[in-house]
PDB file of C-alpha atoms in Angstrom:
ATOM      1  CA  MET A 487      41.079  96.784 102.051  1.00 85.00           C
ATOM      2  CA  GLN A 488      39.355  94.267  99.739  1.00 91.00           C
ATOM      3  CA  ARG A 489      36.075  96.151 100.132  1.00 94.00           C
ATOM      4  CA  LYS A 490      37.737  99.440  99.178  1.00 94.00           C
ATOM      5  CA  LEU A 491      39.313  97.889  96.097  1.00 94.00           C
ATOM      6  CA  GLU A 492      35.942  96.408  95.086  1.00 96.00           C
ATOM      7  CA  ILE A 493      34.406  99.890  95.357  1.00 96.00           C
ATOM      8  CA  LYS A 494      37.187 101.243  93.140  1.00 96.00           C
ATOM      9  CA  LYS A 495      36.641  98.448  90.599  1.00 97.00           C
ATOM     10  CA  ARG A 496      32.886  99.028  90.360  1.00 97.00           C
ATOM     11  CA  ILE A 497      33.159 102.803  90.072  1.00 97.00           C
ATOM     12  CA  LEU A 498      35.708 102.511  87.257  1.00 96.00           C
ATOM     13  CA  GLU A 499      33.514  99.965  85.466  1.00 96.00           C
ATOM     14  CA  HIS A 500      30.346 102.037  85.820  1.00 95.00           C
ATOM     15  CA  PHE A 501      31.975 105.285  84.710  1.00 94.00           C
ATOM     16  CA  LYS A 502      34.583 103.845  82.356  1.00 90.00           C
ATOM     17  CA  ASP A 503      34.522 106.846  80.010  1.00 87.00           C
ATOM     18  CA  ALA A 504      34.386 109.468  82.758  1.00 90.00           C
ATOM     19  CA  LYS A 505      35.842 112.869  81.980  1.00 90.00           C
ATOM     20  CA  THR A 506      35.602 116.340  83.405  1.00 92.00           C
ATOM     21  CA  GLU A 507      32.510 118.369  82.597  1.00 93.00           C
ATOM     22  CA  LEU A 508      34.561 121.566  82.479  1.00 96.00           C
ATOM     23  CA  VAL A 509      35.001 122.910  78.949  1.00 97.00           C
ATOM     24  CA  PHE A 510      38.481 124.042  77.882  1.00 97.00           C
ATOM     25  CA  SER A 511      40.839 123.771  74.915  1.00 96.00           C
ATOM     26  CA  ASN A 512      44.328 124.190  76.399  1.00 97.00           C
ATOM     27  CA  ASP A 513      46.213 124.216  79.703  1.00 98.00           C
ATOM     28  CA  TYR A 514      45.681 127.942  80.223  1.00 98.00           C
ATOM     29  CA  GLU A 515      41.915 127.532  79.952  1.00 98.00           C
ATOM     30  CA  LEU A 516      42.009 124.351  82.041  1.00 98.00           C
ATOM     31  CA  LEU A 517      43.786 126.047  84.945  1.00 98.00           C
ATOM     32  CA  ILE A 518      41.381 128.984  84.909  1.00 98.00           C
ATOM     33  CA  ALA A 519      38.329 126.722  84.762  1.00 98.00           C
ATOM     34  CA  VAL A 520      39.577 124.648  87.692  1.00 97.00           C
ATOM     35  CA  MET A 521      40.355 127.769  89.717  1.00 97.00           C
ATOM     36  CA  LEU A 522      36.854 129.092  89.084  1.00 97.00           C
ATOM     37  CA  SER A 523      35.257 125.733  89.931  1.00 95.00           C
ATOM     38  CA  ALA A 524      36.229 125.947  93.608  1.00 90.00           C
ATOM     39  CA  GLN A 525      32.940 126.193  95.556  1.00 89.00           C
ATOM     40  CA  CYS A 526      31.129 126.626  92.227  1.00 92.00           C
ATOM     41  CA  LEU A 527      29.258 124.255  89.919  1.00 91.00           C
ATOM     42  CA  ASP A 528      31.032 123.157  86.738  1.00 94.00           C
ATOM     43  CA  SER A 529      27.904 124.090  84.797  1.00 94.00           C
ATOM     44  CA  ARG A 530      28.148 127.647  86.116  1.00 96.00           C
ATOM     45  CA  VAL A 531      31.850 127.823  85.249  1.00 97.00           C
ATOM     46  CA  ASN A 532      31.054 126.714  81.695  1.00 97.00           C
ATOM     47  CA  LEU A 533      28.652 129.641  81.350  1.00 97.00           C
ATOM     48  CA  ILE A 534      31.331 132.088  82.488  1.00 97.00           C
ATOM     49  CA  THR A 535      34.459 130.960  80.682  1.00 98.00           C
ATOM     50  CA  PRO A 536      33.550 131.511  76.994  1.00 97.00           C
ATOM     51  CA  SER A 537      33.353 135.267  77.460  1.00 97.00           C
ATOM     52  CA  LEU A 538      36.375 135.321  79.772  1.00 98.00           C
ATOM     53  CA  PHE A 539      38.491 133.347  77.311  1.00 98.00           C
ATOM     54  CA  SER A 540      37.411 135.533  74.393  1.00 97.00           C
ATOM     55  CA  HIS A 541      38.506 138.651  76.275  1.00 97.00           C
ATOM     56  CA  TYR A 542      41.774 137.175  77.547  1.00 98.00           C
ATOM     57  CA  LYS A 543      43.105 134.558  75.169  1.00 97.00           C
ATOM     58  CA  ASN A 544      46.354 133.820  76.984  1.00 98.00           C
ATOM     59  CA  ALA A 545      48.283 134.504  80.163  1.00 98.00           C
ATOM     60  CA  GLN A 546      49.844 137.671  78.756  1.00 98.00           C
ATOM     61  CA  GLU A 547      46.467 139.250  78.071  1.00 98.00           C
ATOM     62  CA  LEU A 548      45.094 138.206  81.445  1.00 98.00           C
ATOM     63  CA  ALA A 549      48.169 139.540  83.252  1.00 98.00           C
ATOM     64  CA  ASN A 550      47.397 142.987  81.855  1.00 98.00           C
ATOM     65  CA  ALA A 551      43.671 142.793  82.517  1.00 97.00           C
ATOM     66  CA  ASN A 552      41.716 145.384  84.462  1.00 97.00           C
ATOM     67  CA  LEU A 553      40.564 143.897  87.763  1.00 98.00           C
ATOM     68  CA  MET A 554      37.080 145.393  87.565  1.00 98.00           C
ATOM     69  CA  SER A 555      36.642 144.009  84.058  1.00 97.00           C
ATOM     70  CA  VAL A 556      37.563 140.504  85.176  1.00 98.00           C
ATOM     71  CA  LYS A 557      35.223 140.778  88.154  1.00 98.00           C
ATOM     72  CA  GLU A 558      32.398 141.780  85.853  1.00 97.00           C
ATOM     73  CA  LEU A 559      33.000 138.767  83.603  1.00 98.00           C
ATOM     74  CA  ILE A 560      33.003 136.243  86.451  1.00 97.00           C
ATOM     75  CA  LYS A 561      30.607 137.918  88.895  1.00 97.00           C
ATOM     76  CA  SER A 562      28.107 135.041  88.785  1.00 96.00           C
ATOM     77  CA  CYS A 563      30.789 132.735  90.203  1.00 95.00           C
ATOM     78  CA  ASN A 564      31.054 132.187  93.956  1.00 93.00           C
ATOM     79  CA  PHE A 565      33.839 134.227  95.588  1.00 95.00           C
ATOM     80  CA  TYR A 566      34.361 136.067  92.312  1.00 96.00           C
ATOM     81  CA  GLN A 567      36.207 139.008  93.834  1.00 96.00           C
ATOM     82  CA  ASN A 568      39.038 136.929  95.279  1.00 97.00           C
ATOM     83  CA  LYS A 569      39.071 134.711  92.215  1.00 97.00           C
ATOM     84  CA  ALA A 570      39.446 137.718  89.905  1.00 98.00           C
ATOM     85  CA  LYS A 571      42.449 138.960  91.890  1.00 98.00           C
ATOM     86  CA  ASN A 572      44.045 135.518  91.889  1.00 98.00           C
ATOM     87  CA  LEU A 573      43.483 134.992  88.169  1.00 98.00           C
ATOM     88  CA  ILE A 574      45.387 138.152  87.328  1.00 98.00           C
ATOM     89  CA  LEU A 575      48.150 137.434  89.857  1.00 98.00           C
ATOM     90  CA  MET A 576      48.447 133.871  88.555  1.00 98.00           C
ATOM     91  CA  ALA A 577      48.775 135.140  84.981  1.00 98.00           C
ATOM     92  CA  LYS A 578      51.456 137.658  85.997  1.00 98.00           C
ATOM     93  CA  GLU A 579      53.454 134.904  87.713  1.00 98.00           C
ATOM     94  CA  VAL A 580      53.100 132.606  84.709  1.00 98.00           C
ATOM     95  CA  CYS A 581      54.428 135.363  82.474  1.00 98.00           C
ATOM     96  CA  ASN A 582      57.237 136.434  84.792  1.00 97.00           C
ATOM     97  CA  LYS A 583      58.428 132.987  85.865  1.00 96.00           C
ATOM     98  CA  HIS A 584      57.337 130.593  83.113  1.00 97.00           C
ATOM     99  CA  ASN A 585      57.473 132.577  79.859  1.00 96.00           C
ATOM    100  CA  GLY A 586      53.693 132.747  79.624  1.00 96.00           C
ATOM    101  CA  LYS A 587      53.176 128.973  79.644  1.00 97.00           C
ATOM    102  CA  ILE A 588      51.303 127.104  82.362  1.00 98.00           C
ATOM    103  CA  PRO A 589      53.887 124.984  84.227  1.00 97.00           C
ATOM    104  CA  LEU A 590      52.901 121.338  84.318  1.00 97.00           C
ATOM    105  CA  ASN A 591      54.615 120.193  87.462  1.00 94.00           C
ATOM    106  CA  TYR A 592      53.192 120.096  90.960  1.00 96.00           C
ATOM    107  CA  ASP A 593      55.626 122.367  92.794  1.00 97.00           C
ATOM    108  CA  ASP A 594      55.433 125.144  90.200  1.00 97.00           C
ATOM    109  CA  LEU A 595      51.660 124.985  90.048  1.00 98.00           C
ATOM    110  CA  ILE A 596      51.090 125.267  93.792  1.00 97.00           C
ATOM    111  CA  SER A 597      53.431 128.257  93.882  1.00 97.00           C
ATOM    112  CA  LEU A 598      50.992 130.230  91.704  1.00 98.00           C
ATOM    113  CA  ALA A 599      48.436 132.600  93.232  1.00 97.00           C
ATOM    114  CA  GLY A 600      45.112 130.911  93.905  1.00 96.00           C
ATOM    115  CA  VAL A 601      46.403 127.437  93.041  1.00 97.00           C
ATOM    116  CA  GLY A 602      46.206 124.987  95.925  1.00 94.00           C
ATOM    117  CA  LYS A 603      47.026 121.312  96.130  1.00 94.00           C
ATOM    118  CA  LYS A 604      43.671 120.156  94.763  1.00 94.00           C
ATOM    119  CA  THR A 605      43.750 122.532  91.792  1.00 96.00           C
ATOM    120  CA  ALA A 606      47.292 121.484  90.898  1.00 96.00           C
ATOM    121  CA  LYS A 607      46.390 117.797  91.057  1.00 95.00           C
ATOM    122  CA  VAL A 608      43.278 118.305  88.923  1.00 95.00           C
ATOM    123  CA  VAL A 609      45.279 120.131  86.245  1.00 97.00           C
ATOM    124  CA  LEU A 610      48.019 117.486  86.153  1.00 96.00           C
ATOM    125  CA  ALA A 611      45.561 114.590  86.174  1.00 94.00           C
ATOM    126  CA  GLU A 612      43.445 116.168  83.435  1.00 94.00           C
ATOM    127  CA  SER A 613      46.211 117.539  81.213  1.00 95.00           C
ATOM    128  CA  LEU A 614      48.791 114.763  81.507  1.00 94.00           C
ATOM    129  CA  GLY A 615      46.830 111.905  83.030  1.00 91.00           C
ATOM    130  CA  LEU A 616      49.236 111.826  85.957  1.00 95.00           C
ATOM    131  CA  ASN A 617      48.489 109.493  88.848  1.00 95.00           C
ATOM    132  CA  TYR A 618      46.889 111.992  91.241  1.00 95.00           C
ATOM    133  CA  PHE A 619      43.616 111.712  93.143  1.00 95.00           C
ATOM    134  CA  PRO A 620      42.376 115.241  93.929  1.00 94.00           C
ATOM    135  CA  VAL A 621      39.435 115.345  96.332  1.00 94.00           C
ATOM    136  CA  ASP A 622      36.582 117.767  95.714  1.00 91.00           C
ATOM    137  CA  THR A 623      33.372 118.165  97.715  1.00 91.00           C
ATOM    138  CA  HIS A 624      31.721 115.224  95.922  1.00 93.00           C
ATOM    139  CA  ILE A 625      34.586 112.806  96.545  1.00 94.00           C
ATOM    140  CA  PHE A 626      35.014 114.020 100.126  1.00 95.00           C
ATOM    141  CA  ARG A 627      31.351 113.250 100.808  1.00 94.00           C
ATOM    142  CA  VAL A 628      31.496 109.853  99.087  1.00 95.00           C
ATOM    143  CA  ALA A 629      34.724 108.888 100.862  1.00 95.00           C
ATOM    144  CA  HIS A 630      33.112 109.464 104.235  1.00 94.00           C
ATOM    145  CA  ARG A 631      29.762 107.849 103.398  1.00 93.00           C
ATOM    146  CA  LEU A 632      31.488 104.729 102.099  1.00 94.00           C
ATOM    147  CA  LYS A 633      34.043 104.819 104.925  1.00 94.00           C
ATOM    148  CA  LEU A 634      36.931 104.941 102.494  1.00 94.00           C
ATOM    149  CA  SER A 635      38.635 107.602 104.594  1.00 93.00           C
ATOM    150  CA  ASN A 636      38.043 109.409 107.857  1.00 93.00           C
ATOM    151  CA  LYS A 637      40.441 112.263 107.183  1.00 95.00           C
ATOM    152  CA  LYS A 638      39.233 115.696 108.235  1.00 95.00           C
ATOM    153  CA  THR A 639      40.217 117.765 105.196  1.00 95.00           C
ATOM    154  CA  PRO A 640      40.069 117.171 101.414  1.00 93.00           C
ATOM    155  CA  ASP A 641      43.871 117.431 101.121  1.00 93.00           C
ATOM    156  CA  GLU A 642      44.408 114.837 103.858  1.00 95.00           C
ATOM    157  CA  CYS A 643      41.755 112.630 102.265  1.00 96.00           C
ATOM    158  CA  SER A 644      43.496 112.962  98.895  1.00 95.00           C
ATOM    159  CA  THR A 645      46.862 111.860 100.275  1.00 95.00           C
ATOM    160  CA  HIS A 646      45.241 108.957 102.137  1.00 96.00           C
ATOM    161  CA  LEU A 647      43.256 107.663  99.159  1.00 95.00           C
ATOM    162  CA  GLU A 648      46.249 107.927  96.826  1.00 95.00           C
ATOM    163  CA  LYS A 649      47.986 105.432  99.130  1.00 95.00           C
ATOM    164  CA  VAL A 650      44.884 103.207  99.291  1.00 95.00           C
ATOM    165  CA  PHE A 651      44.023 103.088  95.582  1.00 96.00           C
ATOM    166  CA  LYS A 652      47.560 103.530  94.134  1.00 95.00           C
ATOM    167  CA  SER A 653      46.764 103.153  90.412  1.00 95.00           C
ATOM    168  CA  ASP A 654      44.350 104.579  87.816  1.00 95.00           C
ATOM    169  CA  LEU A 655      43.930 107.582  90.089  1.00 96.00           C
ATOM    170  CA  ALA A 656      43.164 110.186  87.401  1.00 94.00           C
ATOM    171  CA  LYS A 657      40.399 108.000  85.937  1.00 95.00           C
ATOM    172  CA  LEU A 658      39.083 107.121  89.375  1.00 96.00           C
ATOM    173  CA  HIS A 659      38.952 110.793  90.346  1.00 95.00           C
ATOM    174  CA  GLN A 660      36.730 111.675  87.382  1.00 94.00           C
ATOM    175  CA  ALA A 661      34.559 108.591  87.884  1.00 96.00           C
ATOM    176  CA  MET A 662      34.024 109.272  91.568  1.00 96.00           C
ATOM    177  CA  VAL A 663      33.165 112.924  90.897  1.00 94.00           C
ATOM    178  CA  LEU A 664      30.370 111.761  88.581  1.00 95.00           C
ATOM    179  CA  PHE A 665      29.272 109.125  91.087  1.00 96.00           C
ATOM    180  CA  GLY A 666      28.982 111.800  93.769  1.00 95.00           C
ATOM    181  CA  ARG A 667      27.324 114.288  91.457  1.00 93.00           C
ATOM    182  CA  TYR A 668      24.644 112.022  89.997  1.00 93.00           C
ATOM    183  CA  ILE A 669      24.171 109.044  92.336  1.00 95.00           C
ATOM    184  CA  CYS A 670      25.582 109.631  95.822  1.00 94.00           C
ATOM    185  CA  LYS A 671      24.256 113.187  95.863  1.00 92.00           C
ATOM    186  CA  ALA A 672      24.467 115.497  98.860  1.00 90.00           C
ATOM    187  CA  LYS A 673      20.677 115.693  99.072  1.00 89.00           C
ATOM    188  CA  LYS A 674      18.474 112.711  98.305  1.00 89.00           C
ATOM    189  CA  PRO A 675      21.142 110.253  97.119  1.00 92.00           C
ATOM    190  CA  GLU A 676      19.903 107.662  94.621  1.00 92.00           C
ATOM    191  CA  CYS A 677      20.466 104.735  96.970  1.00 91.00           C
ATOM    192  CA  SER A 678      17.891 102.476  95.283  1.00 89.00           C
ATOM    193  CA  LYS A 679      19.790 102.784  91.989  1.00 89.00           C
ATOM    194  CA  CYS A 680      23.287 102.591  93.451  1.00 94.00           C
ATOM    195  CA  PHE A 681      25.613  99.814  92.270  1.00 95.00           C
ATOM    196  CA  LEU A 682      27.459 100.060  95.604  1.00 94.00           C
ATOM    197  CA  SER A 683      24.393  99.607  97.801  1.00 91.00           C
ATOM    198  CA  ASP A 684      25.544  96.224  99.134  1.00 92.00           C
ATOM    199  CA  LEU A 685      28.843  97.774 100.248  1.00 91.00           C
ATOM    200  CA  CYS A 686      27.351 100.861 101.888  1.00 89.00           C
ATOM    201  CA  ASN A 687      26.220 101.323 105.486  1.00 81.00           C
ATOM    202  CA  ALA A 688      25.774 105.095 105.402  1.00 73.00           C
ATOM    203  CA  THR A 689      23.068 106.473 107.706  1.00 62.00           C
ATOM    204  CA  CYS A 690      21.343 108.141 104.755  1.00 61.00           C
ATOM    205  CA  LYS A 691      20.865 104.801 102.973  1.00 53.00           C
ATOM    206  CA  GLN A 692      17.706 103.646 104.747  1.00 49.00           C
ATOM    207  CA  GLU A 693      16.115 107.048 104.259  1.00 53.00           C
ATOM    208  CA  ASN A 694      16.516 106.897 100.482  1.00 52.00           C
ATOM    209  CA  LEU A 695      15.776 103.294  99.571  1.00 49.00           C
TER     210      LEU A 695
END
């Protein structure tokens, strides 16, 4: 446990000003950006959303959107066809059940079309700073390389690491995303530059020193 807490401490220190790289200006835009970011680079999402947000400025406008038009606007995003359907369904539910405002509680969020546990936790951590630790592909990879968790799915890993780390989870989530994106990368991790090298026994380490 002490090793895991030392890893947490160093990551928070190294990325003390960490924040999401998704660009948004309100909770409506945040939820859409996070939904689009599933299996898609944040940089790609940021290229898509300006036009999408200019066409559909709020949930009411998106709820009445033409499906083909939404698909066209987000077609460079992975799984864009399903995402387009879910965006419109989500907006309809927000309008019908929440008076057009994005609900900022976990149970209401996961009840929306296309919004899973990870997406809900990201929105709540980002919007309200709530103590959630959503696990994306970067964190899932890092958690296994550093032997922080051996859980088989991102959701299970998230629940496990929330119990391990307990506090500062929203900040730690953003910091560990950046650590996985820029240092402990999927291909050719920067092991020689890593501030956790002395705590890591991953098989890829010797190959990249």
